[in-house]
Short mmCIF file of C-alpha atoms and ligand atoms in Angstrom, two decimals:
data_model
loop_
_atom_site.label_atom_id
_atom_site.label_comp_id
_atom_site.label_asym_id
_atom_site.label_seq_id
_atom_site.Cartn_x
_atom_site.Cartn_y
_atom_site.Cartn_z
CA MET T 1 0.12 -0.05 -0.08
CA ARG T 2 1.14 3.39 -0.98
CA LEU T 3 0.63 5.94 1.78
CA SER T 4 0.06 8.68 -0.71
CA ARG T 5 -2.98 6.76 -2.07
CA TYR T 6 -4.11 5.43 1.36
CA PHE T 7 -6.58 6.76 3.79
CA MET T 8 -4.92 7.18 7.17
CA PRO T 9 -6.08 10.29 8.88
CA ILE T 10 -3.31 10.91 11.50
CA LEU T 11 -4.17 13.42 14.25
CA LYS T 12 -1.03 15.59 15.44
CA GLU T 13 -2.86 16.66 18.70
CA ASN T 14 -3.91 14.49 21.44
CA PRO T 15 -7.73 14.22 21.30
CA LYS T 16 -9.13 15.62 24.44
CA GLU T 17 -12.03 13.28 24.89
CA ALA T 18 -9.69 10.22 25.23
CA GLU T 19 -9.20 9.30 28.76
CA ILE T 20 -6.91 6.07 28.31
CA VAL T 21 -3.94 5.54 26.13
CA SER T 22 -5.55 3.05 23.80
CA HIS T 23 -8.34 5.33 22.96
CA ARG T 24 -5.88 8.19 22.45
CA LEU T 25 -3.54 6.21 20.04
CA MET T 26 -6.62 4.69 18.18
CA LEU T 27 -7.84 8.24 17.32
CA ARG T 28 -4.41 9.58 16.63
CA ALA T 29 -3.43 6.67 14.30
CA GLY T 30 -6.70 7.12 12.43
CA MET T 31 -8.01 3.76 13.25
CA ILE T 32 -11.60 4.71 14.45
CA ARG T 33 -13.87 7.52 14.26
CA GLN T 34 -17.00 7.96 16.62
CA GLN T 35 -20.12 8.41 14.61
CA SER T 36 -22.43 9.00 17.57
CA GLN T 37 -22.17 8.17 21.29
CA GLY T 38 -20.54 4.67 21.60
CA ILE T 39 -20.76 4.06 17.85
CA TYR T 40 -17.82 3.89 15.77
CA SER T 41 -16.51 3.55 12.24
CA TRP T 42 -13.38 1.34 11.68
CA LEU T 43 -11.22 3.26 9.35
CA PRO T 44 -8.85 1.29 6.94
CA LEU T 45 -5.94 0.89 9.42
CA GLY T 46 -8.11 -0.18 12.37
CA LYS T 47 -10.13 -2.52 10.00
CA ARG T 48 -6.86 -4.40 9.01
CA VAL T 49 -6.10 -5.05 12.64
CA LEU T 50 -9.67 -6.05 13.41
CA ASP T 51 -9.61 -8.40 10.47
CA LYS T 52 -6.37 -10.14 11.79
CA VAL T 53 -7.85 -10.44 15.27
CA ASN T 54 -11.02 -11.97 13.87
CA ALA T 55 -8.89 -14.40 11.72
CA ILE T 56 -7.10 -15.67 14.82
CA ILE T 57 -10.25 -15.97 16.79
CA ARG T 58 -11.79 -17.88 13.72
CA ASP T 59 -8.85 -20.22 13.29
CA GLU T 60 -8.93 -21.40 17.08
CA GLN T 61 -12.88 -21.78 17.05
CA ASN T 62 -12.59 -23.98 13.94
CA ARG T 63 -9.74 -25.96 15.48
CA ALA T 64 -11.85 -26.61 18.59
CA GLY T 65 -14.62 -27.79 16.32
CA ALA T 66 -16.94 -24.88 16.36
CA ILE T 67 -18.62 -24.08 13.06
CA GLU T 68 -19.31 -20.68 11.64
CA LEU T 69 -22.64 -19.33 10.44
CA SER T 70 -23.99 -15.87 10.29
CA MET T 71 -27.13 -14.51 12.05
CA PRO T 72 -28.76 -11.21 11.72
CA THR T 73 -28.32 -8.23 13.90
CA LEU T 74 -32.10 -7.59 13.94
CA GLN T 75 -34.28 -9.90 15.81
CA SER T 76 -37.99 -10.42 16.24
CA ALA T 77 -39.15 -9.74 19.90
CA GLU T 78 -41.23 -13.00 19.68
CA LEU T 79 -38.27 -15.13 20.28
CA TRP T 80 -37.26 -13.30 23.38
CA GLN T 81 -40.91 -13.52 24.63
CA GLU T 82 -40.53 -17.28 24.53
CA SER T 83 -37.30 -17.30 26.56
CA GLY T 84 -38.74 -14.68 29.04
CA ARG T 85 -35.82 -12.21 28.39
CA TYR T 86 -37.65 -9.62 26.48
CA ASP T 87 -38.87 -8.00 29.61
CA ALA T 88 -36.09 -9.05 31.84
CA TYR T 89 -33.39 -7.48 29.69
CA GLY T 90 -34.16 -3.99 30.46
CA LYS T 91 -32.94 -0.62 29.03
CA GLU T 92 -29.78 -1.99 27.49
CA MET T 93 -31.93 -3.54 24.68
CA LEU T 94 -32.63 -1.35 21.73
CA ARG T 95 -36.22 -1.89 20.84
CA ILE T 96 -37.57 -1.06 17.45
CA LYS T 97 -40.84 -1.34 15.49
CA ASP T 98 -40.96 -2.21 11.74
CA ARG T 99 -43.54 -0.69 9.32
CA GLN T 100 -46.10 -3.36 10.29
CA ASP T 101 -45.83 -2.20 13.87
CA ARG T 102 -44.10 -5.60 14.90
CA PRO T 103 -41.66 -5.16 17.88
CA MET T 104 -37.98 -5.94 16.72
CA LEU T 105 -34.60 -5.50 18.49
CA TYR T 106 -31.03 -5.10 17.78
CA GLY T 107 -29.43 -8.15 19.18
CA PRO T 108 -27.44 -7.95 22.33
CA THR T 109 -26.61 -11.47 22.10
CA ASN T 110 -28.07 -14.60 20.37
CA GLU T 111 -28.97 -17.39 22.65
CA GLU T 112 -32.71 -17.21 21.59
CA MET T 113 -31.94 -17.16 17.88
CA VAL T 114 -29.54 -19.90 17.66
CA THR T 115 -31.82 -22.06 19.85
CA ASP T 116 -34.44 -21.42 17.30
CA ILE T 117 -31.97 -22.55 14.60
CA PHE T 118 -31.24 -25.72 16.55
CA ARG T 119 -34.85 -26.67 17.39
CA SER T 120 -35.91 -26.30 13.68
CA SER T 121 -33.53 -28.87 12.50
CA VAL T 122 -31.70 -31.14 15.09
CA LYS T 123 -33.73 -33.94 16.38
CA SER T 124 -31.41 -36.68 17.45
CA TYR T 125 -28.56 -36.89 20.00
CA LYS T 126 -26.72 -38.43 16.89
CA ASP T 127 -26.02 -34.87 15.67
CA LEU T 128 -24.62 -33.80 18.80
CA PRO T 129 -22.26 -32.18 20.10
CA LEU T 130 -22.81 -29.21 18.08
CA ASN T 131 -21.23 -25.64 18.46
CA LEU T 132 -22.36 -22.78 16.15
CA TYR T 133 -20.69 -19.31 16.26
CA HIS T 134 -20.64 -16.14 14.34
CA ILE T 135 -18.72 -12.83 14.53
CA GLN T 136 -21.36 -10.23 14.44
CA LEU T 137 -22.29 -6.65 15.46
CA LYS T 138 -24.22 -6.39 18.68
CA PHE T 139 -25.85 -3.44 20.37
CA ARG T 140 -26.25 -2.82 24.10
CA ASP T 141 -27.29 0.61 25.18
CA GLU T 142 -24.78 0.94 27.93
CA ILE T 143 -25.40 3.51 30.39
CA ARG T 144 -21.65 4.63 30.43
CA PRO T 145 -20.09 3.92 26.92
CA ARG T 146 -16.49 5.05 27.28
CA PHE T 147 -12.87 4.45 26.37
CA GLY T 148 -13.57 4.35 22.61
CA THR T 149 -14.30 0.83 21.39
CA MET T 150 -13.41 -0.63 24.79
CA ARG T 151 -16.84 -0.18 26.02
CA SER T 152 -19.08 1.01 23.26
CA ARG T 153 -22.86 0.67 22.36
CA GLU T 154 -22.39 -1.15 18.98
CA PHE T 155 -19.59 -3.62 19.25
CA MET T 156 -18.40 -6.79 17.73
CA MET T 157 -18.69 -10.12 19.24
CA LYS T 158 -17.67 -13.67 18.47
CA ASP T 159 -20.34 -15.55 19.99
CA ALA T 160 -20.41 -19.37 19.99
CA TYR T 161 -23.17 -21.72 21.32
CA SER T 162 -23.06 -25.30 22.34
CA PHE T 163 -25.58 -28.02 22.42
CA ASP T 164 -25.14 -31.40 24.07
CA LEU T 165 -27.22 -34.19 25.26
CA THR T 166 -26.02 -34.30 29.07
CA ARG T 167 -24.44 -32.15 31.57
CA GLU T 168 -21.09 -34.10 31.46
CA ALA T 169 -20.99 -33.66 27.49
CA ALA T 170 -21.59 -29.98 27.94
CA GLU T 171 -18.75 -29.67 30.37
CA HIS T 172 -16.49 -31.05 27.53
CA SER T 173 -17.89 -28.48 25.16
CA TYR T 174 -17.14 -25.89 27.89
CA ASN T 175 -13.54 -27.11 28.20
CA LYS T 176 -12.98 -26.97 24.48
CA MET T 177 -13.81 -23.40 24.45
CA PHE T 178 -11.82 -22.79 27.57
CA ALA T 179 -8.70 -24.27 25.80
CA ALA T 180 -9.49 -22.38 22.65
CA TYR T 181 -9.62 -18.95 24.45
CA LEU T 182 -6.31 -19.66 26.07
CA ARG T 183 -4.77 -20.28 22.65
CA THR T 184 -6.51 -17.26 21.02
CA PHE T 185 -5.46 -14.71 23.57
CA ASP T 186 -1.94 -16.11 23.49
CA ARG T 187 -1.74 -15.76 19.59
CA LEU T 188 -2.78 -12.19 20.10
CA GLY T 189 0.14 -11.52 22.23
CA LEU T 190 -1.98 -11.33 25.51
CA ARG T 191 -1.93 -13.03 28.74
CA ALA T 192 -5.53 -13.67 29.68
CA ILE T 193 -6.46 -15.24 33.02
CA PRO T 194 -9.67 -17.07 33.33
CA MET T 195 -11.67 -16.04 36.44
CA ARG T 196 -14.76 -17.21 38.23
CA ALA T 197 -17.31 -14.63 37.34
CA ASP T 198 -20.96 -13.35 37.69
CA THR T 199 -23.23 -14.73 35.06
CA GLY T 200 -25.56 -11.51 34.78
CA PRO T 201 -28.37 -11.62 32.32
CA ILE T 202 -27.04 -14.53 30.37
CA GLY T 203 -27.83 -16.90 33.30
CA GLY T 204 -26.51 -20.13 34.71
CA LYS T 205 -24.09 -20.86 37.66
CA LEU T 206 -20.83 -21.67 35.90
CA SER T 207 -19.01 -18.95 34.05
CA HIS T 208 -15.27 -17.67 33.44
CA GLU T 209 -14.31 -14.29 32.46
CA PHE T 210 -10.95 -14.10 30.61
CA ILE T 211 -9.25 -11.10 31.96
CA ILE T 212 -6.26 -9.23 30.80
CA LEU T 213 -4.29 -7.42 33.65
CA ALA T 214 -3.98 -3.66 32.93
CA ASP T 215 -4.18 -0.56 35.11
CA THR T 216 -6.83 0.92 33.15
CA GLY T 217 -9.11 -1.95 33.23
CA GLU T 218 -12.59 -1.49 34.45
CA SER T 219 -12.83 -4.65 36.68
CA GLU T 220 -11.20 -5.29 39.99
CA VAL T 221 -9.74 -8.73 40.06
CA PHE T 222 -7.96 -10.98 42.54
CA CYS T 223 -5.77 -13.96 41.67
CA HIS T 224 -2.66 -16.15 42.36
CA LYS T 225 0.44 -14.63 40.58
CA ASP T 226 1.59 -18.05 39.13
CA PHE T 227 -1.21 -17.88 36.33
CA VAL T 228 0.98 -15.05 34.70
CA ASP T 229 3.61 -18.01 33.67
CA PHE T 230 1.26 -20.91 33.09
CA ASP T 231 1.75 -22.89 29.88
CA ILE T 232 -0.67 -22.44 27.08
CA PRO T 233 -2.12 -25.39 25.43
CA GLY T 234 -0.07 -26.46 22.01
CA GLU T 235 -1.43 -26.40 18.79
CA HIS T 236 -1.67 -30.10 18.63
CA THR T 237 -4.12 -30.31 21.43
CA ASP T 238 -6.62 -32.85 20.89
CA PHE T 239 -9.92 -31.26 21.40
CA ASP T 240 -11.85 -34.64 21.31
CA ASN T 241 -9.71 -36.01 24.28
CA VAL T 242 -12.12 -35.44 27.19
CA GLU T 243 -9.52 -36.08 29.90
CA ALA T 244 -6.78 -34.00 28.25
CA LEU T 245 -9.26 -30.93 27.99
CA GLN T 246 -10.46 -31.60 31.69
CA ALA T 247 -6.80 -31.60 32.84
CA ILE T 248 -6.26 -28.22 31.07
CA PHE T 249 -9.38 -26.81 32.69
CA ASP T 250 -8.39 -28.25 36.04
CA LYS T 251 -4.87 -26.79 35.97
CA TRP T 252 -6.06 -23.35 35.08
CA THR T 253 -8.54 -23.32 37.85
CA SER T 254 -6.54 -24.85 40.44
CA LEU T 255 -5.36 -21.49 42.05
CA TYR T 256 -7.48 -18.72 43.14
CA ALA T 257 -8.81 -16.14 40.57
CA ALA T 258 -11.99 -14.17 40.86
CA THR T 259 -13.50 -10.81 39.63
CA SER T 260 -14.78 -8.57 42.38
CA GLU T 261 -18.33 -9.80 42.10
CA MET T 262 -17.44 -13.41 42.94
CA HIS T 263 -14.49 -12.42 45.24
CA ASP T 264 -13.92 -14.48 48.49
CA GLU T 265 -12.03 -12.48 50.83
CA ALA T 266 -11.19 -15.60 53.10
CA ALA T 267 -10.11 -17.77 50.22
CA PHE T 268 -7.93 -15.12 48.78
CA ASN T 269 -6.36 -14.47 52.18
CA ALA T 270 -5.39 -18.30 52.22
CA VAL T 271 -3.08 -17.71 49.27
CA PRO T 272 0.41 -16.89 50.60
CA GLU T 273 0.77 -13.14 50.67
CA GLY T 274 3.63 -12.97 48.35
CA ASP T 275 1.65 -14.98 45.70
CA ARG T 276 -1.48 -12.60 45.74
CA LEU T 277 -2.09 -10.56 42.80
CA SER T 278 -4.90 -7.72 43.29
CA ALA T 279 -5.18 -5.73 40.22
CA ARG T 280 -7.30 -4.17 37.56
CA GLY T 281 -8.25 -6.07 34.36
CA ILE T 282 -10.01 -5.87 31.17
CA GLU T 283 -12.60 -8.57 30.38
CA VAL T 284 -11.90 -9.82 26.79
CA GLY T 285 -13.94 -12.90 26.79
CA HIS T 286 -16.62 -14.68 28.84
CA ILE T 287 -17.85 -18.08 28.68
CA PHE T 288 -20.98 -19.70 30.28
CA TYR T 289 -22.60 -23.00 30.96
CA PHE T 290 -26.33 -22.54 31.71
CA GLY T 291 -27.83 -26.10 31.16
CA THR T 292 -31.51 -25.95 29.91
CA LYS T 293 -32.26 -22.20 30.66
CA TYR T 294 -33.22 -21.53 26.93
CA SER T 295 -33.73 -25.17 25.69
CA GLU T 296 -36.78 -25.73 28.12
CA PRO T 297 -38.79 -22.65 27.67
CA MET T 298 -38.05 -22.76 23.87
CA GLY T 299 -38.73 -26.56 23.49
CA ALA T 300 -35.13 -27.41 22.02
CA LYS T 301 -34.98 -31.21 22.68
CA VAL T 302 -33.50 -34.33 21.05
CA GLN T 303 -34.27 -37.93 21.07
CA GLY T 304 -31.57 -39.56 23.23
CA PRO T 305 -30.25 -43.20 22.93
CA ASP T 306 -33.03 -44.25 25.43
CA GLY T 307 -35.68 -43.05 22.84
CA LYS T 308 -36.89 -40.44 25.12
CA GLU T 309 -36.80 -36.68 24.40
CA HIS T 310 -34.25 -34.50 26.29
CA PHE T 311 -33.88 -30.84 26.80
CA VAL T 312 -30.29 -29.99 25.30
CA HIS T 313 -27.45 -28.75 27.69
CA MET T 314 -26.28 -25.33 26.39
CA GLY T 315 -23.35 -23.06 26.77
CA SER T 316 -22.43 -19.82 25.20
CA TYR T 317 -19.00 -18.35 24.72
CA GLY T 318 -18.08 -14.60 23.81
CA ILE T 319 -15.10 -12.79 22.77
CA GLY T 320 -15.23 -9.05 22.03
CA PRO T 321 -12.86 -8.27 18.95
CA THR T 322 -13.61 -4.50 19.11
CA ARG T 323 -12.63 -4.55 22.81
CA LEU T 324 -9.54 -6.62 22.14
CA VAL T 325 -7.98 -4.18 19.71
CA PRO T 326 -7.64 -1.34 22.44
CA ALA T 327 -6.86 -3.97 25.04
CA ILE T 328 -3.84 -5.21 22.84
CA ILE T 329 -2.72 -1.45 22.69
CA GLU T 330 -3.19 -1.12 26.47
CA ALA T 331 -0.71 -4.14 26.85
CA SER T 332 1.70 -2.95 24.10
CA HIS T 333 2.74 0.60 23.40
CA ASP T 334 5.35 3.24 24.49
CA ASP T 335 5.75 6.95 24.54
CA ASN T 336 5.80 6.94 20.73
CA GLY T 337 2.88 4.99 19.92
CA ILE T 338 1.43 1.52 19.43
CA ILE T 339 3.50 -1.47 19.34
CA TRP T 340 1.60 -4.30 17.33
CA PRO T 341 2.39 -7.89 18.07
CA ALA T 342 3.24 -9.29 14.68
CA SER T 343 0.27 -11.59 14.42
CA VAL T 344 -2.26 -8.61 14.31
CA ALA T 345 0.09 -5.68 13.04
CA PRO T 346 -1.86 -3.95 10.16
CA PHE T 347 1.21 -4.19 7.93
CA ASP T 348 4.30 -6.24 8.51
CA ILE T 349 6.95 -3.69 7.27
CA VAL T 350 6.86 0.11 6.55
CA VAL T 351 9.31 1.34 3.92
CA ILE T 352 10.25 5.06 4.68
CA ASN T 353 11.32 7.01 1.85
CA MET T 354 13.35 10.01 3.45
CA LYS T 355 13.69 11.89 0.29
CA ALA T 356 10.66 11.35 -2.07
CA GLY T 357 11.50 12.71 -5.47
CA ASP T 358 15.23 11.85 -5.17
CA GLN T 359 15.88 9.24 -7.95
CA ALA T 360 18.05 6.93 -6.04
CA CYS T 361 15.88 6.84 -2.90
CA ASP T 362 12.82 6.44 -5.08
CA ASP T 363 14.41 3.37 -7.08
CA THR T 364 15.55 1.89 -3.76
CA CYS T 365 12.18 1.95 -2.15
CA GLU T 366 10.34 0.91 -5.28
CA LEU T 367 12.51 -2.06 -5.41
CA ILE T 368 12.26 -3.07 -1.89
CA TYR T 369 8.39 -2.39 -1.85
CA ALA T 370 7.98 -4.58 -4.97
CA ALA T 371 10.16 -7.50 -3.61
CA LEU T 372 8.54 -7.58 -0.12
CA SER T 373 4.94 -7.42 -1.70
CA LYS T 374 5.76 -10.21 -4.19
CA ALA T 375 6.93 -12.27 -1.19
CA GLY T 376 3.38 -11.85 0.21
CA LYS T 377 4.36 -9.37 2.92
CA ASP T 378 1.76 -6.57 3.92
CA VAL T 379 3.98 -3.48 3.09
CA LEU T 380 3.09 0.07 3.72
CA TYR T 381 5.20 2.43 1.66
CA ASP T 382 5.60 5.91 2.90
CA ASP T 383 6.16 7.65 -0.54
CA THR T 384 4.73 11.11 0.66
CA ASP T 385 6.54 14.22 0.44
CA ASP T 386 6.40 14.74 4.37
CA ARG T 387 9.46 15.68 6.13
CA ALA T 388 11.52 12.71 7.48
CA GLY T 389 10.85 13.47 11.02
CA THR T 390 7.10 13.44 10.50
CA LYS T 391 7.52 10.07 8.67
CA PHE T 392 9.43 8.54 11.60
CA ALA T 393 6.82 9.75 13.99
CA THR T 394 3.99 8.14 11.91
CA ALA T 395 5.70 4.95 11.58
CA ASP T 396 6.18 4.70 15.32
CA LEU T 397 2.67 5.74 16.11
CA ILE T 398 1.05 3.12 13.89
CA GLY T 399 3.22 0.44 15.58
CA VAL T 400 4.29 -1.50 12.36
CA PRO T 401 6.77 -4.03 13.76
CA ALA T 402 9.67 -3.19 11.39
CA GLN T 403 10.69 -0.24 9.60
CA ILE T 404 12.97 -0.02 6.37
CA ILE T 405 14.48 3.58 6.26
CA ALA T 406 16.03 4.78 2.86
CA GLY T 407 17.98 8.12 3.08
CA PRO T 408 20.16 9.64 0.42
CA ARG T 409 23.51 9.04 2.15
CA ALA T 410 22.93 5.19 2.89
CA VAL T 411 21.31 4.62 -0.53
CA ALA T 412 24.33 6.10 -2.26
CA ASN T 413 26.35 3.18 -0.66
CA GLY T 414 23.59 0.76 -1.61
CA GLU T 415 22.47 0.63 1.93
CA VAL T 416 19.30 1.19 3.97
CA GLU T 417 18.62 1.13 7.68
CA VAL T 418 16.33 -1.62 9.32
CA LYS T 419 14.55 -0.57 12.65
CA ASP T 420 12.91 -2.77 15.07
CA ARG T 421 9.75 -0.93 16.44
CA LYS T 422 9.69 -2.54 19.78
CA THR T 423 13.38 -2.46 20.73
CA GLY T 424 14.23 0.51 18.78
CA ALA T 425 17.52 -1.18 17.54
CA ARG T 426 18.71 0.26 14.05
CA GLU T 427 21.03 -1.69 11.70
CA THR T 428 22.46 -0.52 8.43
CA MET T 429 22.80 -3.23 5.84
CA THR T 430 22.77 -3.59 2.08
CA ILE T 431 19.52 -3.47 0.19
CA GLU T 432 19.60 -7.15 -0.61
CA ALA T 433 20.25 -8.11 3.02
CA ALA T 434 17.17 -5.88 4.17
CA ILE T 435 14.90 -7.70 1.68
CA ASN T 436 16.39 -11.12 2.80
CA ARG T 437 15.67 -10.31 6.36
CA PHE T 438 12.08 -10.39 5.75
CA VAL T 439 11.66 -12.97 2.90
CA ALA T 440 14.28 -15.53 3.82
N1 5CA U 501 -23.96 -14.39 25.09
C1 5CA U 501 -22.83 -14.25 25.94
C2 5CA U 501 -21.51 -14.90 25.40
S1 5CA U 501 -21.50 -15.43 23.75
C3 5CA U 501 -22.45 -12.91 26.11
O1 5CA U 501 -23.08 -11.87 25.72
N2 5CA U 501 -21.52 -12.60 27.10
S2 5CA U 501 -20.97 -11.15 27.42
O2 5CA U 501 -22.06 -10.34 27.80
O3 5CA U 501 -20.06 -11.31 28.51
O4 5CA U 501 -20.19 -10.53 26.28
C4 5CA U 501 -19.14 -11.28 25.60
C5 5CA U 501 -17.95 -10.33 25.24
O5 5CA U 501 -18.30 -9.24 24.44
C6 5CA U 501 -17.19 -9.70 26.49
O6 5CA U 501 -16.50 -10.46 27.27
C7 5CA U 501 -16.58 -8.51 25.90
O7 5CA U 501 -15.39 -8.98 25.48
C8 5CA U 501 -17.50 -8.15 24.95
N3 5CA U 501 -18.29 -7.01 25.16
C9 5CA U 501 -19.52 -7.03 25.93
N4 5CA U 501 -20.12 -5.79 26.15
C10 5CA U 501 -19.19 -4.89 25.31
C11 5CA U 501 -19.25 -3.47 25.06
N5 5CA U 501 -20.20 -2.68 25.52
N6 5CA U 501 -18.25 -2.98 24.33
C12 5CA U 501 -17.21 -3.67 23.81
N7 5CA U 501 -17.23 -5.16 23.92
C13 5CA U 501 -18.16 -5.72 24.65
#
């Protein structure tokens, strides 16, 4: 991508509405724009990161056996009347009427709709287990939308829903998502700790929130400090192995970890003082087992091996991609801007032409840009006629992991500089060596 032809509206000044660093940096880097309170456009740079986050989420959901579909944002109120949540959900639900005066709503979550899909076609235990997910916009009319897309009114959610014949089978489905979440957040460059949590309007008794420790987090959390170094399940984890997944769950729940709503002061005080971690955190995922809470009122049942009908046991599993992007920034930035983990960086490399219009600099940059693009790298080429200082500041701000800098003096010797955004280390090398660094 040539920056001169791209759309990346960088802000020079710090926007005064931004209270936390991720919100400030997302606005400054031109990633998002607020359209109305708590409702955002994702501008091209932000969209690239969001897409990469979603690709990792999708990959791990698929690995764990979940199947993707797409459900609409607008839902009929009838389904919610069946489950009894239409009245219970309260003011967070945006209620709308269509031209026939039929009550509709903008979905805050999809338990009812997916249960309706399930009951319309699944009749036998032989079709279980089943886990269906989508990545879709949701709307919750939050009292206090804030911190940009961290807590917005319209936001994206990956929501998965599992269906099983028995409680035991449903627990295995829960464990699959539990392990998939550990892997997902790890691949996003984050350490998320599962914590016992309040189930709120989704219901049920068993749930875990996945929390990233960050000073700007909205949740108050308490846990054993050893979680910070626990091993993540490997990519060859067998998701059909009931014992192996139970072992992962048991290990990751063996020590104290709870959000403030579920906090047990006495149990926490039983943890040796030096091992106690009392901190703030960002909830990036939340998984629930709620048994037959929706399947009973909505009549979602299958025939079991005993020939009788059984209400299915369900769970739901949410991740917030539009919250994850700022959460990653909270965890990875410095005074100059964002430092993206390679897995979600909007571009792999930025090529900085320090003197656009200078033949040797232009030729060198074009050569590098073409070679890296051909090798399948996502390259941003800063071919604008801005001052070199402005270009450096922009490259640091948008956090692309590697910079290749071509200035007249180095280029005259057939050389360029390669800078690592995270460490700041710079190395001068031949043009060929710079290309090979990234394609070899
Ligand atoms: N149906 C269940 C799980 S599929 C559910 O709705 N769970 S939830 O309410 O906990 O939301 C799941 C995830 O969505 C949260 O962990 C969070 O990452 C994200 N999320 C929830 N509300 C917001 C919001 N207002 N802004 C941004 N992300 C949000």
